[in-house]
Amino acid sequence: MATDSQHLQSDVTGHIEDQPAVTLRAVGLGLCLIAALDLLALYVCYILHASLMTYSHVPMAMLIVLVVMLMVLALVSRYSGFMLSSREWHTILAMGLVGALIPSFGNMGYLIGYITAPYYFATEENAWDTHLHPHLPDWLIPSAEGNAVAWFYEGLPQGATIPWDVWVLPMFWWTTVMTAAFVMMACLAAIFRKQWVQNERLVFPAMSPLLDLVSQPGDGERSLPAFFYNRMFWIGFAIAFGMLAWNCINYFLPGFPRFPIYRSRWYWIDRQMPPIRGYLGIFTIFFAYFASLDVLFSIWFFDLIFILEGGWLSNLGYRAISPYYYRGVYAWQTRGAFVVLVVAMFWVSRRHLRDVVLKALGKDDRVDDRDELMSYRMALGGLVASLGYLYLWLVRMNFDPIQGFLLLIAVIFVYVGMAKIMADTGLPFTSVPFGAWGLVAPFYGNRGLTFSTQVAYRFSSLVTGHFKGLYMLGLSHSGRVAEGVAGQRRKLMGAIALAFIFSFLLCMFVTIGLGYSEGAYNFNRWEITRAAERHFQSTVNAIKKPDALPFYEKNPEEMVFFVLGGLLSAGLIYLRHRFVWWPLHPVGMAISGSYLARRTSFSIFATWLIKFVILKVGGPAVYRKSRPLFIGLLVGYILGVFLSVVLDSIWFPERGHWVHKYG
């Protein structure tokens, strides 16, 4: 049965849905969206020192600009006749999802921080000149001669100009490397799009509210987008926006009472067990609500298992908790579960992958790839070419050739697994138990890794070890958005590629320029001023102690728990496919005890409880009617964060308020 919003959408947009999707104006507005979100993210993070704009998998900077654009263009269409179809808005959204992957936490902040840290943070005490500098790939970092790097962190002296010449060579090579990584992940997203979107019909919960927004952009007769004309939407909007706007009063009157929506603390059941984090992350709830009940139940259920099992193992004398998060044997149990989950994902996709290969080789014309993001031949060829370039890059950095090859295979394994987990859960804050190097290095130990390989890995981690999956998750979600661009998906991929290049170059020049004008050390952000220093120091520590054994020799019980986690995950996968009623999804075990899973588990429990009650009491019909409520909550929250940013920029420059956090 169609919902009220669906009937409204049919009336509003039916007469314009025959328009093309990837138009010049849509691409132009997509680039405007990217420019605005990039500048907003960099300004808020580095100048205002306020909310996290790009930490989540659905970046707040993109959401703010997207919602404002929808409202402004709906108003413009009423008086000028300039009106975009929902298909064009799908193009803009897909471009925005990819463009938002670059600024700050996304990619560029870490990149600039890593290539400037080795010389600037070197001291006599840390002995980087002895253990690190001899192994540095000089063609990937700005020259150590002169004060170019020091000025970046401390600001230009009066009368000096930005020394762009020291950046040309390293940023050229990094641009080629990041482009190769983008091509690799774009090809993977194109290969898996049909399997996940059409064959498995994955939910992609993070895209559900956004697709509802762009599917009702306006009809040219009213001053707001169509989704605004729903009573449930306004109830949700008033709740979320009202709370954030109320809290903004506290900026001017410090004693004014606030809604405690940002407060959190750890609650201990027993000091021998991990605590429960009491925090209601409303941003997480807005997206998690669109996930399936079994996924939500499994995530908080296995967090409870972590508390009980982790505490029990700790009492037995095992290293299993930190005390808040997993470590030791429990971490390896979660890793085993993740590995088996991803192996099962590839196994389920085996027939589709076979069809892709046969079509690419011209041996099966029955496979239809005419409306995919790219032809399967181009996707497979691009994947091989990009992997070849990345392999040559690793070897050129003196990475061990065999270990470099294994690392790239692990990158595909981990990033595709991350994208699949995100497509199942939709959690805006989530991570996996380890990166690609975690599948390779532990089996060698420090003594099996050359010094040059360890230093080269630290630089390669910008591509191979990004905690958000670099570009893979954004591209796979763009594949879901591409369902609304049927018939023009090849053109959409071209627009997405343009979005990537534009955002990368813009963020590069703006970030470097801000560093010289403001002093990057004043940014006081993890990705630039602290991440590289800490990670390079850990590399130097490993170089100083090269005698560490592989994990299965040093701590054989970790191997036992790795296998145990894999077997338990395999059992969950079997039961889920064997019995329709089985309530536990293996994804819960595959992220159990990890940093972001622990910090969002209570929010997931609250979401599950709300949705469970709605479905049990009112049934699917009530759930469908509740969707506008949660979309209104999301839009209200987005505009509430934007209100805080505006107030900070006017009255509290350089000392903004952290309204939007992780969790």
XYZ file of C-alpha atoms in Angstrom:
663
model
C 0.000 0.000 0.000
C 1.396 3.362 -0.978
C 2.167 5.859 1.749
C 0.945 9.462 1.812
C 4.422 10.669 0.897
C 4.505 8.327 -2.085
C 1.139 9.662 -3.345
C 2.436 13.185 -2.841
C 5.605 12.380 -4.703
C 3.629 10.950 -7.614
C 1.555 14.125 -7.885
C 4.475 16.495 -7.440
C 7.141 15.069 -9.674
C 5.362 12.872 -12.155
C 5.415 15.517 -14.875
C 9.183 16.072 -14.726
C 10.531 12.539 -14.250
C 11.050 12.084 -17.978
C 13.896 14.607 -17.850
C 17.515 13.387 -18.067
C 19.399 12.882 -14.817
C 23.016 13.818 -15.568
C 22.484 17.287 -16.983
C 24.909 20.188 -17.198
C 23.020 22.069 -14.500
C 22.925 19.023 -12.211
C 26.674 18.510 -12.554
C 27.273 22.221 -12.045
C 25.171 22.254 -8.887
C 26.922 19.086 -7.758
C 30.252 20.897 -8.017
C 28.766 23.863 -6.127
C 27.626 21.452 -3.418
C 31.147 20.022 -3.171
C 32.821 23.433 -3.078
C 30.456 24.603 -0.335
C 30.801 21.480 1.798
C 34.589 21.434 1.439
C 34.928 25.064 2.492
C 32.398 24.610 5.289
C 34.156 21.518 6.639
C 37.607 23.103 6.564
C 36.405 26.373 8.066
C 34.476 24.738 10.901
C 37.233 22.245 11.747
C 40.335 24.409 11.391
C 39.146 27.948 12.088
C 36.060 27.714 14.306
C 37.252 24.563 16.112
C 33.663 23.399 16.295
C 31.694 20.292 15.296
C 33.082 17.304 13.422
C 32.027 17.872 9.828
C 33.530 14.828 8.095
C 34.088 12.141 10.747
C 30.963 10.101 10.015
C 30.317 7.972 6.954
C 27.513 10.414 6.104
C 29.407 13.702 6.564
C 27.569 16.522 8.311
C 29.064 19.137 5.971
C 27.396 17.464 2.990
C 24.071 17.118 4.814
C 23.990 20.808 5.756
C 24.712 22.045 2.247
C 22.346 19.502 0.651
C 19.375 20.463 2.851
C 20.025 24.190 2.409
C 20.284 23.720 -1.373
C 16.997 21.807 -1.432
C 15.250 24.613 0.450
C 16.793 27.459 -1.535
C 16.161 25.901 -4.949
C 12.583 25.008 -3.998
C 12.048 28.693 -3.203
C 13.773 29.765 -6.429
C 11.636 27.399 -8.492
C 8.458 29.018 -7.191
C 9.370 32.428 -8.547
C 11.643 31.655 -11.510
C 10.519 28.365 -12.979
C 14.006 26.890 -12.472
C 13.236 23.402 -11.214
C 15.326 20.250 -10.926
C 13.859 16.789 -11.271
C 14.413 14.205 -8.566
C 16.638 12.329 -11.042
C 18.933 15.350 -11.220
C 18.983 15.516 -7.426
C 20.121 11.889 -7.389
C 23.090 12.981 -9.505
C 23.865 15.840 -7.113
C 23.613 13.528 -4.091
C 25.916 10.908 -5.657
C 28.508 13.580 -6.431
C 28.221 14.993 -2.916
C 28.740 11.596 -1.287
C 32.081 11.229 -3.055
C 33.208 14.847 -2.779
C 32.582 14.777 0.982
C 35.151 11.987 1.395
C 38.103 14.354 0.924
C 38.238 17.257 3.428
C 39.699 17.023 6.930
C 39.112 13.572 8.468
C 38.117 12.222 5.082
C 41.489 12.140 3.351
C 43.318 15.427 2.879
C 43.914 16.208 6.555
C 45.726 12.923 7.122
C 47.632 13.276 3.844
C 48.993 16.747 4.637
C 49.745 15.739 8.222
C 51.673 12.602 7.267
C 53.905 14.154 4.637
C 54.871 17.151 6.806
C 55.402 15.347 10.136
C 58.649 13.346 9.637
C 60.971 16.358 9.753
C 58.907 18.883 11.692
C 58.294 16.617 14.700
C 61.786 15.100 14.743
C 63.710 15.738 17.970
C 66.870 14.449 19.609
C 64.739 12.513 22.076
C 62.698 10.539 19.524
C 65.756 9.869 17.311
C 63.783 10.030 14.095
C 66.869 11.259 12.257
C 68.506 7.899 12.962
C 65.650 5.426 12.635
C 63.152 7.130 10.332
C 64.786 9.648 8.003
C 67.104 7.203 6.180
C 64.058 5.267 4.937
C 61.877 8.208 3.875
C 60.672 8.365 0.250
C 61.775 11.979 -0.369
C 59.713 12.265 -3.536
C 56.528 11.910 -1.462
C 57.234 14.589 1.151
C 58.016 18.329 0.976
C 61.690 19.205 1.061
C 63.276 19.457 4.506
C 65.460 22.340 3.354
C 64.459 25.838 4.351
C 61.449 26.716 6.476
C 58.629 25.628 4.173
C 57.261 22.945 6.513
C 57.877 24.980 9.670
C 55.984 27.902 8.156
C 53.089 25.580 7.335
C 52.703 24.685 11.006
C 53.604 28.055 12.488
C 52.319 30.500 9.880
C 54.087 32.635 7.312
C 56.367 35.413 8.546
C 55.315 38.905 7.575
C 56.065 39.612 3.933
C 56.734 35.968 2.982
C 54.773 34.079 0.336
C 53.604 30.487 0.300
C 56.474 28.287 -0.992
C 54.361 26.296 -3.427
C 57.446 24.965 -5.196
C 58.226 22.479 -2.370
C 54.722 21.027 -2.674
C 54.587 20.494 -6.428
C 56.455 17.187 -6.684
C 55.014 15.379 -3.631
C 51.441 16.500 -4.296
C 51.743 15.478 -7.946
C 52.686 11.945 -6.937
C 50.096 11.797 -4.177
C 47.440 12.957 -6.628
C 48.328 10.100 -8.969
C 48.306 7.592 -6.098
C 44.972 8.754 -4.715
C 43.514 8.782 -8.214
C 44.648 5.187 -8.692
C 43.023 4.296 -5.359
C 39.826 6.020 -6.467
C 39.827 4.112 -9.759
C 40.357 0.826 -7.918
C 37.435 1.459 -5.572
C 35.189 2.869 -8.307
C 35.740 -0.325 -10.279
C 34.962 -2.456 -7.228
C 31.808 -0.434 -6.552
C 30.719 -0.902 -10.174
C 31.387 -4.636 -9.999
C 29.406 -5.170 -6.781
C 26.592 -2.661 -7.416
C 24.197 -5.060 -9.118
C 24.911 -7.871 -6.656
C 24.194 -5.729 -3.593
C 21.438 -3.454 -4.896
C 19.472 -5.814 -7.135
C 20.432 -9.411 -6.315
C 20.757 -9.211 -2.525
C 18.542 -6.130 -2.190
C 20.568 -4.712 0.655
C 18.817 -1.990 2.634
C 21.528 0.723 2.581
C 19.858 2.342 5.623
C 22.102 5.420 5.557
C 20.703 6.318 2.149
C 17.014 5.792 2.974
C 16.315 9.243 4.473
C 18.525 11.014 1.933
C 16.790 9.329 -0.986
C 13.459 10.376 0.475
C 14.710 13.965 0.561
C 15.952 14.102 -3.032
C 12.925 12.206 -4.333
C 10.640 15.064 -3.235
C 12.605 18.195 -4.193
C 9.633 20.476 -4.923
C 6.981 21.202 -7.526
C 7.664 24.854 -8.375
C 4.419 25.971 -6.709
C 5.411 26.009 -3.037
C 8.292 27.619 -1.181
C 9.615 24.428 0.422
C 10.426 20.929 -0.843
C 7.520 18.492 -0.905
C 8.715 16.470 2.079
C 8.194 19.532 4.311
C 4.423 19.290 3.847
C 3.833 16.447 6.249
C 2.689 16.860 9.844
C 4.880 14.044 11.155
C 7.887 15.646 9.517
C 7.276 18.908 11.359
C 6.836 17.156 14.688
C 10.251 15.515 14.282
C 11.794 18.731 13.003
C 10.497 20.734 15.964
C 11.865 18.231 18.472
C 15.411 18.047 17.057
C 15.825 21.653 15.956
C 14.145 22.910 19.117
C 16.580 21.093 21.403
C 19.676 22.313 19.563
C 18.363 25.868 19.249
C 17.504 25.880 22.964
C 21.007 24.716 23.828
C 22.462 27.555 21.771
C 21.071 30.006 24.338
C 23.668 28.593 26.733
C 26.396 30.037 24.478
C 25.370 33.533 25.605
C 24.078 32.669 29.094
C 26.437 30.004 30.489
C 24.143 29.190 33.408
C 21.139 28.595 31.158
C 19.858 24.978 31.379
C 20.529 22.680 28.437
C 19.060 19.479 27.104
C 21.604 16.793 28.111
C 21.878 15.334 24.609
C 25.684 15.434 24.518
C 26.478 14.023 27.929
C 27.880 10.545 28.276
C 29.538 8.412 30.901
C 30.598 4.833 31.448
C 28.444 2.734 33.757
C 30.172 -0.181 35.465
C 28.318 -3.391 36.204
C 31.427 -4.823 37.782
C 34.973 -3.449 37.766
C 36.194 -6.720 36.256
C 33.930 -6.236 33.239
C 33.812 -3.609 30.500
C 31.350 -0.783 31.272
C 28.317 0.313 29.303
C 28.566 3.733 27.683
C 25.485 5.720 28.555
C 25.112 8.044 25.591
C 22.094 8.631 23.385
C 23.636 9.454 20.011
C 20.650 10.932 18.233
C 22.492 11.224 14.910
C 23.138 7.485 14.998
C 19.489 6.816 15.864
C 18.212 8.819 12.879
C 20.018 6.505 10.440
C 19.931 3.243 12.392
C 16.117 3.449 12.484
C 16.083 2.483 8.811
C 18.142 -0.696 9.399
C 16.530 -4.085 9.947
C 15.598 -5.235 13.435
C 17.869 -8.281 13.359
C 20.911 -6.134 12.513
C 20.144 -3.682 15.313
C 19.456 -6.462 17.803
C 22.667 -8.280 16.899
C 24.896 -5.229 17.346
C 23.792 -4.479 20.918
C 23.429 -8.183 21.795
C 27.056 -8.894 20.892
C 28.124 -5.778 22.778
C 26.498 -7.407 25.810
C 28.386 -10.612 24.986
C 31.609 -8.596 24.923
C 30.895 -7.241 28.392
C 30.257 -10.713 29.814
C 32.856 -12.702 27.881
C 35.503 -9.984 28.046
C 35.124 -9.718 31.804
C 35.183 -13.497 32.194
C 38.341 -13.839 30.076
C 39.971 -11.018 32.029
C 39.227 -12.823 35.290
C 40.878 -15.920 33.835
C 44.055 -13.930 33.208
C 43.722 -13.297 29.454
C 44.280 -9.931 27.794
C 40.778 -9.289 26.523
C 39.610 -5.785 27.553
C 41.230 -2.363 27.710
C 38.977 -1.971 29.934
C 36.534 -0.114 27.655
C 37.275 -1.819 24.343
C 38.588 -5.140 23.113
C 42.232 -6.127 23.090
C 44.274 -9.318 22.976
C 42.342 -12.548 22.578
C 38.912 -10.943 22.248
C 40.185 -8.635 19.513
C 41.405 -11.670 17.596
C 38.076 -13.397 18.107
C 36.325 -10.412 16.515
C 38.866 -10.399 13.685
C 38.214 -14.049 12.976
C 34.486 -13.340 12.821
C 35.073 -10.429 10.427
C 37.288 -12.485 8.112
C 34.732 -15.286 7.843
C 31.914 -12.776 7.286
C 33.758 -11.200 4.355
C 34.724 -14.601 2.920
C 31.046 -15.560 3.063
C 30.146 -12.302 1.325
C 32.491 -13.128 -1.566
C 31.126 -16.677 -1.646
C 27.535 -15.461 -1.932
C 28.657 -13.181 -4.787
C 30.579 -15.916 -6.617
C 28.096 -16.364 -9.479
C 27.851 -12.640 -10.056
C 31.642 -12.279 -9.978
C 31.918 -15.148 -12.447
C 29.462 -13.370 -14.753
C 31.480 -10.158 -14.450
C 34.709 -11.908 -15.439
C 33.108 -13.794 -18.330
C 31.453 -10.643 -19.638
C 34.726 -8.718 -19.348
C 36.521 -11.433 -21.320
C 33.767 -11.493 -23.955
C 32.796 -15.105 -23.216
C 29.199 -14.561 -22.066
C 26.991 -12.105 -23.944
C 23.954 -13.005 -21.828
C 25.208 -10.807 -19.000
C 23.789 -7.298 -19.365
C 26.021 -4.486 -18.134
C 24.685 -1.735 -20.380
C 23.201 0.252 -17.509
C 25.934 -0.251 -14.942
C 28.240 2.507 -13.712
C 30.812 1.219 -16.192
C 31.105 -1.809 -18.439
C 32.430 -4.896 -16.712
C 35.347 -4.965 -19.150
C 36.289 -1.424 -18.172
C 35.743 -2.189 -14.489
C 37.959 -5.275 -14.532
C 40.585 -3.580 -16.678
C 40.574 -0.482 -14.465
C 40.884 -2.641 -11.366
C 43.921 -4.473 -12.730
C 45.567 -1.259 -13.993
C 45.049 0.629 -10.738
C 46.314 -2.285 -8.659
C 49.352 -2.482 -10.922
C 50.109 1.208 -10.395
C 49.656 0.931 -6.621
C 51.939 -2.114 -6.555
C 54.669 -0.264 -8.444
C 54.251 2.645 -6.031
C 54.727 0.339 -3.035
C 57.803 -1.281 -4.538
C 59.226 2.135 -5.444
C 58.951 3.044 -1.745
C 61.072 -0.045 -0.977
C 58.099 -2.058 0.250
C 58.811 -5.785 0.291
C 57.368 -7.041 -3.053
C 55.608 -10.099 -1.624
C 54.236 -8.250 1.381
C 53.148 -5.388 -0.880
C 51.206 -7.810 -3.087
C 49.522 -9.372 -0.058
C 48.693 -5.919 1.281
C 46.815 -4.918 -1.875
C 44.800 -8.152 -1.828
C 43.984 -7.454 1.819
C 42.938 -3.887 0.930
C 40.284 -5.194 -1.449
C 39.166 -7.746 1.128
C 38.829 -5.258 3.996
C 37.385 -2.279 2.096
C 34.773 -4.367 0.304
C 33.899 -5.946 3.646
C 33.534 -2.491 5.235
C 31.241 -1.370 2.421
C 29.087 -4.477 2.834
C 28.787 -3.928 6.594
C 27.806 -0.296 6.039
C 25.228 -1.360 3.436
C 23.705 -3.721 6.026
C 23.844 -1.499 9.105
C 23.744 2.108 7.877
C 25.536 3.240 11.026
C 27.107 6.662 10.425
C 29.817 5.814 12.964
C 31.229 2.338 12.474
C 34.554 0.650 11.822
C 35.965 -2.832 11.351
C 38.324 -4.689 13.720
C 41.464 -4.147 11.668
C 42.850 -2.673 8.494
C 44.483 -4.447 5.568
C 47.948 -4.409 7.159
C 46.438 -6.198 10.150
C 45.826 -9.173 7.866
C 49.468 -9.270 6.767
C 51.909 -7.903 9.368
C 50.897 -10.078 12.390
C 51.850 -13.217 10.463
C 55.397 -11.886 9.992
C 56.085 -10.061 13.246
C 58.507 -7.135 13.401
C 61.484 -9.338 12.721
C 59.936 -10.391 9.400
C 59.514 -6.803 8.224
C 62.366 -4.691 6.882
C 62.795 -1.167 8.194
C 62.013 0.308 4.794
C 58.805 -1.753 4.582
C 57.638 -0.492 7.966
C 58.256 3.138 7.011
C 56.719 2.611 3.569
C 53.638 1.088 5.177
C 53.180 4.155 7.343
C 52.852 6.273 4.186
C 50.845 3.655 2.311
C 48.339 3.522 5.168
C 46.912 6.772 3.788
C 45.556 4.548 1.005
C 45.472 1.079 2.506
C 44.528 1.700 6.141
C 41.961 4.490 6.302
C 39.527 3.921 9.161
C 36.573 5.050 7.010
C 37.476 2.832 4.075
C 38.836 5.788 2.088
C 36.500 6.129 -0.945
C 34.938 2.668 -1.020
C 31.916 3.294 1.188
C 30.969 6.555 -0.512
C 31.252 4.963 -3.949
C 29.204 1.907 -2.991
C 26.479 4.157 -1.584
C 26.583 6.212 -4.762
C 25.824 2.935 -6.502
C 22.636 2.712 -4.454
C 21.748 6.304 -5.342
C 22.337 5.377 -9.008
C 19.112 3.354 -8.915
C 17.372 6.688 -9.425
C 19.489 7.453 -12.496
C 18.482 4.496 -14.654
C 19.663 4.815 -18.242
C 22.451 7.290 -17.486
C 24.661 5.490 -14.976
C 27.748 5.660 -17.206
C 27.394 9.448 -17.316
C 26.847 9.440 -13.571
C 30.204 7.722 -13.059
C 31.818 10.469 -15.113
C 30.185 13.075 -12.882
C 31.367 11.200 -9.781
C 34.938 11.086 -11.108
C 34.783 14.827 -11.774
C 33.513 15.333 -8.215
C 36.483 13.445 -6.811
C 39.110 15.363 -8.784
C 37.488 18.721 -8.053
C 37.176 18.057 -4.316
C 40.697 16.643 -4.036
C 42.357 19.622 -5.728
C 40.222 22.177 -3.893
C 40.904 20.649 -0.487
C 44.606 20.377 -1.268
C 45.052 24.055 -2.080
C 42.733 25.319 0.674
C 44.274 23.123 3.398
C 47.830 24.109 2.490
C 46.825 27.753 2.201
C 45.088 27.734 5.587
C 48.165 26.171 7.145
C 50.397 29.000 5.997
C 47.899 31.740 6.803
C 46.710 30.471 10.199
C 49.474 28.094 11.280
C 48.422 24.448 11.011
C 49.469 23.765 14.602
C 46.676 26.123 15.636
C 44.163 23.824 13.928
C 44.526 21.551 16.959
C 43.039 18.648 15.014
C 44.033 15.010 15.345
C 44.436 14.290 11.640
C 47.055 17.010 11.073
C 48.793 17.798 14.342
C 48.760 14.511 16.264
C 47.944 11.424 14.173
C 51.149 11.373 12.116
C 53.387 12.157 15.080
C 51.936 9.288 17.103
C 51.910 6.796 14.236
C 55.445 7.547 13.063
C 56.630 7.188 16.645
C 55.042 3.735 16.798
C 56.886 2.860 13.583
C 60.191 4.008 15.085
C 59.487 1.976 18.226
C 58.947 -1.102 16.076
C 62.216 -0.421 14.222
C 64.059 -0.170 17.522
C 62.685 -3.579 18.605
C 62.754 -5.774 15.501
C 62.656 -9.054 17.417
C 58.876 -9.346 17.882
C 57.534 -12.761 16.846
C 54.468 -13.468 14.686
C 51.334 -13.376 16.816
C 50.757 -17.150 16.610
C 54.218 -17.739 18.124
C 54.231 -14.877 20.603
C 50.686 -15.460 21.883
C 49.371 -18.752 20.471
C 46.077 -18.350 22.321
C 45.305 -15.406 20.022
C 45.389 -17.793 17.063
C 42.997 -20.078 18.927
C 40.529 -17.240 19.482
C 40.940 -16.100 15.864
C 39.853 -19.549 14.701
C 37.111 -19.673 17.341
C 35.703 -16.346 16.188
C 35.718 -17.567 12.599
C 33.902 -20.780 13.510
C 31.267 -18.920 15.525
C 30.742 -16.493 12.657
C 30.402 -19.401 10.216
C 27.806 -20.928 12.521
C 25.828 -17.694 12.648
C 25.927 -17.403 8.850
C 24.717 -20.999 8.456
C 21.867 -20.565 10.942
C 20.814 -17.303 9.315
C 20.553 -18.956 5.911
C 19.057 -22.187 7.252
C 16.315 -20.711 9.462
C 14.277 -17.673 8.453
C 13.394 -16.923 12.083
C 17.015 -16.838 13.303
C 17.411 -13.398 14.960
C 21.204 -12.949 15.081
C 23.036 -11.306 12.184
C 26.765 -12.156 11.955
C 27.669 -8.482 11.496
C 27.149 -7.963 15.231
C 29.948 -10.346 16.100
C 32.224 -8.972 13.356
C 32.415 -5.539 15.028
C 31.897 -6.578 18.654
C 34.089 -4.736 21.148
C 35.494 -2.288 18.585
C 35.836 1.415 19.403
C 32.817 2.815 17.584
C 30.614 -0.226 18.207
C 31.130 0.214 21.940
C 30.436 3.936 21.854
C 27.183 3.566 19.897
C 25.788 0.333 21.379
C 23.336 2.052 23.739
C 22.063 4.223 20.882
C 21.584 1.076 18.808
C 19.695 -0.565 21.672
C 17.400 2.476 21.977
C 16.768 2.437 18.216
C 16.004 -1.283 18.244
C 13.582 -0.853 21.139
C 11.738 2.034 19.463
C 11.421 0.220 16.160
C 10.519 -3.089 17.823
C 7.656 -1.486 19.763
C 6.375 0.371 16.689
C 6.334 -2.790 14.561
C 4.815 -4.970 17.270
C 2.127 -2.480 18.284
C 1.297 -0.768 15.022
C 2.723 -3.070 12.375
C 4.367 -2.132 9.058
C 1.750 0.507 8.294
C 2.617 2.531 11.392
C 6.326 2.091 10.668
C 5.875 3.519 7.173
C 3.951 6.467 8.591
C 6.733 7.057 11.123
C 9.387 7.529 8.450
C 8.599 11.246 7.931
C 8.976 11.722 11.694
C 12.564 10.451 11.629
C 13.348 12.353 8.446
C 12.086 15.473 10.213
C 14.266 14.662 13.209
C 17.277 14.336 10.905
C 16.595 17.572 9.014
C 15.943 19.409 12.294
C 19.210 18.125 13.697
C 21.120 19.130 10.545
C 19.736 22.663 10.573
C 20.295 22.866 14.334
C 23.978 22.104 13.799
C 24.042 24.691 11.016
C 22.498 27.266 13.357
C 25.256 26.569 15.875
C 27.901 27.018 13.170
C 26.407 30.369 12.136
C 26.345 31.586 15.732
C 29.926 30.421 16.268
C 31.153 32.170 13.137
C 29.599 35.475 14.253
C 30.112 35.541 18.017
C 32.582 32.762 18.858
C 35.281 32.647 16.154
C 38.117 30.211 16.925
C 36.302 28.892 20.009
C 33.273 27.159 18.562
C 31.018 24.584 20.202
C 31.114 20.842 19.555
C 27.462 20.230 18.781
C 27.939 17.319 16.401
C 30.182 14.537 17.711
C 30.653 10.851 17.075
C 28.341 8.410 18.742
